[in-house]
PDB file of C-alpha atoms in Angstrom:
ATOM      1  CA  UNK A 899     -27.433  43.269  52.367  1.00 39.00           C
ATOM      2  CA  UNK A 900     -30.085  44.780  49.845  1.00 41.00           C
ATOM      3  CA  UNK A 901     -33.714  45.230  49.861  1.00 41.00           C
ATOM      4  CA  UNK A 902     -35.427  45.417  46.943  1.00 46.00           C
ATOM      5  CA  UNK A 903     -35.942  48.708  47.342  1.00 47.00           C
ATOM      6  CA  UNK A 904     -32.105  49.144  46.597  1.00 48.00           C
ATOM      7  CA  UNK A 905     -31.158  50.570  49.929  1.00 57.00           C
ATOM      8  CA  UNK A 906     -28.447  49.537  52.163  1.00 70.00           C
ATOM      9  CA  UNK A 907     -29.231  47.543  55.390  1.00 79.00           C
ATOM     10  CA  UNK A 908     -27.507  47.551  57.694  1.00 83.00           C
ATOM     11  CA  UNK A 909     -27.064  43.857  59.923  1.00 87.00           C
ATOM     12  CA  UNK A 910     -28.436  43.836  63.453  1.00 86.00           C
ATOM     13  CA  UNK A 911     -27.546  41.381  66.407  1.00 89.00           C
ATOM     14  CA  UNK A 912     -28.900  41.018  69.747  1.00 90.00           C
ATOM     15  CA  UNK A 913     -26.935  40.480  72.886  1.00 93.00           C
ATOM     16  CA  UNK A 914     -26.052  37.140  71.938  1.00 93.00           C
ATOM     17  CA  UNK A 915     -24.826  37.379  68.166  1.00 91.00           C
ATOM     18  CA  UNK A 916     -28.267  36.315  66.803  1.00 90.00           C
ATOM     19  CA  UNK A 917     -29.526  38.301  63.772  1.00 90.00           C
ATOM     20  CA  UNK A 918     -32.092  40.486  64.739  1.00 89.00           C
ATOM     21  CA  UNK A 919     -34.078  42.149  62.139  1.00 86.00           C
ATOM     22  CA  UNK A 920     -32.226  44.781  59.929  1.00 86.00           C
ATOM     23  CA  UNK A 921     -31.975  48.799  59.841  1.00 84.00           C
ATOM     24  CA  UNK A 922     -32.197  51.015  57.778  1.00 87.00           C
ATOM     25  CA  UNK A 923     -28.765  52.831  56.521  1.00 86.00           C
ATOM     26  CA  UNK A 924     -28.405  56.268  58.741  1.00 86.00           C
ATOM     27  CA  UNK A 925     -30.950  58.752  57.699  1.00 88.00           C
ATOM     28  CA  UNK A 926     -32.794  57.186  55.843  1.00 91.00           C
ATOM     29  CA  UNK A 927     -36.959  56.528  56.627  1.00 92.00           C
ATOM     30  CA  UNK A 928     -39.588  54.396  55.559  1.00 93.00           C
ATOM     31  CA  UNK A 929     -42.402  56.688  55.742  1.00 94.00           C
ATOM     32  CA  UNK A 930     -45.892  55.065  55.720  1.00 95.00           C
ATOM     33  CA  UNK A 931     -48.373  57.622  54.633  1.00 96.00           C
ATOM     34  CA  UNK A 932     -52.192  57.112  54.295  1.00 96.00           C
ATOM     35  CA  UNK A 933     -54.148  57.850  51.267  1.00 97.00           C
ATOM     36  CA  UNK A 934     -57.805  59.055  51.466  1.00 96.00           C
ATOM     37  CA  UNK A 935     -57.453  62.470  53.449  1.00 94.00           C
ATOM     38  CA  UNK A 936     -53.896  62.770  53.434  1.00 95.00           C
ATOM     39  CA  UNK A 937     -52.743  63.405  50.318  1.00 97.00           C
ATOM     40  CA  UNK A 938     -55.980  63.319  48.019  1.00 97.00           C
ATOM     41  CA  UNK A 939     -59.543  63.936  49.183  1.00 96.00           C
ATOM     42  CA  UNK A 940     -61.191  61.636  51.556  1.00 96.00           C
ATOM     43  CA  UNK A 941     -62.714  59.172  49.443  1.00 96.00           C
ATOM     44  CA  UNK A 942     -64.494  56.437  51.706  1.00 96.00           C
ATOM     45  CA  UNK A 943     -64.263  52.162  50.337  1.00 95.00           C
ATOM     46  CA  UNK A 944     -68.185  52.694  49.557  1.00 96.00           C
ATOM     47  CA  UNK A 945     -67.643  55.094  46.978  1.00 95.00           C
ATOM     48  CA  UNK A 946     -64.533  53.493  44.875  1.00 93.00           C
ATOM     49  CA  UNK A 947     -65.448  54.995  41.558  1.00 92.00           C
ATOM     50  CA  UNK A 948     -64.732  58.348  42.781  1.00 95.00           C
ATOM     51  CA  UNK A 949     -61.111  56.735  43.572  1.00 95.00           C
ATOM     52  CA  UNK A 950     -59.786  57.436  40.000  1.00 95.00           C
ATOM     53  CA  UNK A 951     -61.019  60.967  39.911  1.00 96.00           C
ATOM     54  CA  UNK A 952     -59.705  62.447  43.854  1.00 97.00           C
ATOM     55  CA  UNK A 953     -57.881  65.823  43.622  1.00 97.00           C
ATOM     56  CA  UNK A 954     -54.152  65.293  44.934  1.00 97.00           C
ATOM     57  CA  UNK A 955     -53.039  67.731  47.490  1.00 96.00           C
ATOM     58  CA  UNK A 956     -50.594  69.559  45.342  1.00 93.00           C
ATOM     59  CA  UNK A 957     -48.132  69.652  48.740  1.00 95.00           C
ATOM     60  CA  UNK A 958     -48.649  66.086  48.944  1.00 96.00           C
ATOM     61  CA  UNK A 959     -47.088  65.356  45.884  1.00 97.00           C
ATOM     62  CA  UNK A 960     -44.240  67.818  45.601  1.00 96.00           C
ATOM     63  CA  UNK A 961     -43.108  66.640  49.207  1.00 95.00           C
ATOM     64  CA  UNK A 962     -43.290  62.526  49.108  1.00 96.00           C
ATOM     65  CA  UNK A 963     -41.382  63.352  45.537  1.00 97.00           C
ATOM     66  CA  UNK A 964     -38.765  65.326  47.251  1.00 96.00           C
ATOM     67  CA  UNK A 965     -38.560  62.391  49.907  1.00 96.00           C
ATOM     68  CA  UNK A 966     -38.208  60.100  47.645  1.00 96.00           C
ATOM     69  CA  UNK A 967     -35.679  62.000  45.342  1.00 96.00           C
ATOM     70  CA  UNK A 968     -33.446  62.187  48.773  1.00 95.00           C
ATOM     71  CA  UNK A 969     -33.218  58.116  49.213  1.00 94.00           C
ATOM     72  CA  UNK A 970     -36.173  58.155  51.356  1.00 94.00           C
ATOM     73  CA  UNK A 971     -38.688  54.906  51.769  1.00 95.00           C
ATOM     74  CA  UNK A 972     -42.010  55.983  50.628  1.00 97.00           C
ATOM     75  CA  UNK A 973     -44.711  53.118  51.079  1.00 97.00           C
ATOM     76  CA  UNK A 974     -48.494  54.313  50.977  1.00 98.00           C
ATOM     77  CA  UNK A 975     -50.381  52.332  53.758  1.00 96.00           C
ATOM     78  CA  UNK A 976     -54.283  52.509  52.870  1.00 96.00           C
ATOM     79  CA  UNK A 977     -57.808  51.599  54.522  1.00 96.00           C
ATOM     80  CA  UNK A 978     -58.254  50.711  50.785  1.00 97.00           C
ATOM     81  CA  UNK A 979     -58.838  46.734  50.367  1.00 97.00           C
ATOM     82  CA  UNK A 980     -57.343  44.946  47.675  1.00 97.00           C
ATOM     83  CA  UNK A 981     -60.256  45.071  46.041  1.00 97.00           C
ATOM     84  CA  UNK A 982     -59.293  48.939  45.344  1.00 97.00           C
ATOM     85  CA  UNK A 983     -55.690  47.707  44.490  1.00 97.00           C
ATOM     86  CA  UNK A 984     -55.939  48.437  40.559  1.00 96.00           C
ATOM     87  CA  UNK A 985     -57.556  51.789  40.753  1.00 94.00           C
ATOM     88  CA  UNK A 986     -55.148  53.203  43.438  1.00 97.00           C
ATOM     89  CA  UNK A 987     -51.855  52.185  41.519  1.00 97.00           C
ATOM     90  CA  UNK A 988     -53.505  54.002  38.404  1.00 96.00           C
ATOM     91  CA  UNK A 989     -54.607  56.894  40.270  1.00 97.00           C
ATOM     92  CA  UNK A 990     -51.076  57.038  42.033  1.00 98.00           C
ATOM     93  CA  UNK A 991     -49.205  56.460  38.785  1.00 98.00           C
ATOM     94  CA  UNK A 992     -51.357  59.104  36.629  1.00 97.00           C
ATOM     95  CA  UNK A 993     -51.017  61.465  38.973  1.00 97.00           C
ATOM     96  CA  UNK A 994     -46.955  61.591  39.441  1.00 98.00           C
ATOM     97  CA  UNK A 995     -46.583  59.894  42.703  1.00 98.00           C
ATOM     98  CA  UNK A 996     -42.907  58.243  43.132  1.00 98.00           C
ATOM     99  CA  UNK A 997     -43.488  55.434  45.910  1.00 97.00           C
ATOM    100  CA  UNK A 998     -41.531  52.129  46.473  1.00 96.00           C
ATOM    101  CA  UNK A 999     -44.392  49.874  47.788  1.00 97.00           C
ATOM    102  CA  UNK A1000     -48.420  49.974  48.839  1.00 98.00           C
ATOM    103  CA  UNK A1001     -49.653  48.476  51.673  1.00 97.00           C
ATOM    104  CA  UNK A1002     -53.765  48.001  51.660  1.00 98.00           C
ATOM    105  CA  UNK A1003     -55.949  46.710  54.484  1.00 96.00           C
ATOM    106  CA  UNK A1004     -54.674  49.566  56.888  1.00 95.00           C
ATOM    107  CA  UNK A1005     -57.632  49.061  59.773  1.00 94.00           C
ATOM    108  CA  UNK A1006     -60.339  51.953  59.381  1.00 93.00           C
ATOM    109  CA  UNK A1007     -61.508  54.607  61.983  1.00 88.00           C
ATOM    110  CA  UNK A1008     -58.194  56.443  63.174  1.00 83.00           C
ATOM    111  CA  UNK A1009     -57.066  56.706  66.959  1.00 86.00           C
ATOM    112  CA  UNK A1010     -54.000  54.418  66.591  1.00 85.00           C
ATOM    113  CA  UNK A1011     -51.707  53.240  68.532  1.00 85.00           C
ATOM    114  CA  UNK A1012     -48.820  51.830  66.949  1.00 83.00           C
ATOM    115  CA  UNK A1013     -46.942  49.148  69.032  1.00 83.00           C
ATOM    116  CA  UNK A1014     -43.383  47.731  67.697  1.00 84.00           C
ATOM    117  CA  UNK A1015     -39.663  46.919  68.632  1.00 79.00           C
ATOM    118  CA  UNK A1016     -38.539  49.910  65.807  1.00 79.00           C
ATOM    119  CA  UNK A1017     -38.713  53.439  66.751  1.00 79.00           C
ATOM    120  CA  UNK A1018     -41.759  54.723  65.604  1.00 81.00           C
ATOM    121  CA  UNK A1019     -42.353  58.490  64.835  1.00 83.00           C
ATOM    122  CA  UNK A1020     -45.847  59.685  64.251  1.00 83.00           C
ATOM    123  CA  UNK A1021     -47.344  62.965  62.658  1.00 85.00           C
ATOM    124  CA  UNK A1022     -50.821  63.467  61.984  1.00 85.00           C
ATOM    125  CA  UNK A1023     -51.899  65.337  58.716  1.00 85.00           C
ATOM    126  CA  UNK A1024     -53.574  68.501  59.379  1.00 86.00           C
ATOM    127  CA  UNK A1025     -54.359  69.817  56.150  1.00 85.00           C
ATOM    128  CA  UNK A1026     -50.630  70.878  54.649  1.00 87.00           C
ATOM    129  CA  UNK A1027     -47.672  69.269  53.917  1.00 84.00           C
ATOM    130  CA  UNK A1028     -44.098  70.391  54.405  1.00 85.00           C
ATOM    131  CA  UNK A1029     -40.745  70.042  55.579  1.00 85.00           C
ATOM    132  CA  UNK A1030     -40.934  68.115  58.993  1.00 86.00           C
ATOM    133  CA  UNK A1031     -40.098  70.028  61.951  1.00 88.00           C
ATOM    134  CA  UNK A1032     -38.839  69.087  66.007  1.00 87.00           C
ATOM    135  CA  UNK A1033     -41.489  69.227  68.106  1.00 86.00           C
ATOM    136  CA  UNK A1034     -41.272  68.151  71.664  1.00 87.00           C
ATOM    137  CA  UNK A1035     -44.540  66.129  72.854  1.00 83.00           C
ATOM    138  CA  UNK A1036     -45.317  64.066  75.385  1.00 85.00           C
ATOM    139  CA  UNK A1037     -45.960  60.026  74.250  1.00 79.00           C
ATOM    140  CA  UNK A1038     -47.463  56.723  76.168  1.00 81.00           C
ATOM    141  CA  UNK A1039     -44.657  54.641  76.395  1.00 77.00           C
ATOM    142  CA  UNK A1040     -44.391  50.778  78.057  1.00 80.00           C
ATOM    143  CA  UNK A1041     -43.080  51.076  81.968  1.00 85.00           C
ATOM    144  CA  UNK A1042     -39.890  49.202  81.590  1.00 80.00           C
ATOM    145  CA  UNK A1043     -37.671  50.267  84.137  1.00 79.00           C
ATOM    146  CA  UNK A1044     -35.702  52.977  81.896  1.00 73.00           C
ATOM    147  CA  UNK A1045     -36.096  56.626  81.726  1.00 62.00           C
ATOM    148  CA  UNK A1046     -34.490  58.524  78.019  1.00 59.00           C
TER     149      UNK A1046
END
């Protein structure tokens, strides 16, 4: 099966042969990366003409390119509205940034907490983008019973 992103899928099925909702061909991500802070300057949705003119986070760019160049997933998940639609894909586009899809509405105000039935791996920008390295931390996880 193919996405439109061109990348294999691979079929899922729960215990009882139902299909279950797809994965992602071995090694491959779908990284969701925010906009406003992370890879350009922190432009609040007040203040959308300065949109078109943020300074990109030269790391930024060369990285999510590499990722991308590798077969990566690289889908930019904003506070923006759709409102700001049109100026980010111009800004994103005019400034060299290889992405498969953009995602806007992203809630504002930070401290999430990301719940979902696909492993979900978090790292928080802290002012420089590189390689990503193994870190052990220690996560909230749901009670159920098991212990990885």
């Amino acid at each position: 099966m193919k996405n439109k992103f061109n990348k294999e899928l691979e079929e899922l099925k729960d215990e009882q042969g139902n299909l279950i909702s797809p994965g992602l061909a071995e090694g491959i991500k779908n990284y969701l990366i925010d906009i406003d802070g992370t890879i350009c300057d922190d432009i609040p949705n007040e203040e959308p003409e300065r949109m078109l003119t943020a300074e990109v986070y030269p790391d930024a760019l060369i990285t999510l390119n590499k990722w991308y160049d590798e077969g990566h997933i690289i889908c930019f998940f904003t506070s923006r509205t759709e409102d700001h639609r049109t100026y980010t894909e111009i800004w994103l586009r005019e400034n060299g940034f290889k992405y498969h899809s953009l995602l806007m509405g992203k809630p504002r105000g930070g401290n999430y907490h990301w719940i979902d039935n696909h492993l979900v791996k978090a790292t928080r920008y802290r002012g420089k983008f590189t390689d990503l390295v193994d870190k052990e931390v220690t996560i909230q996880v749901f009670d159920d019973g098991q212990h990885e």
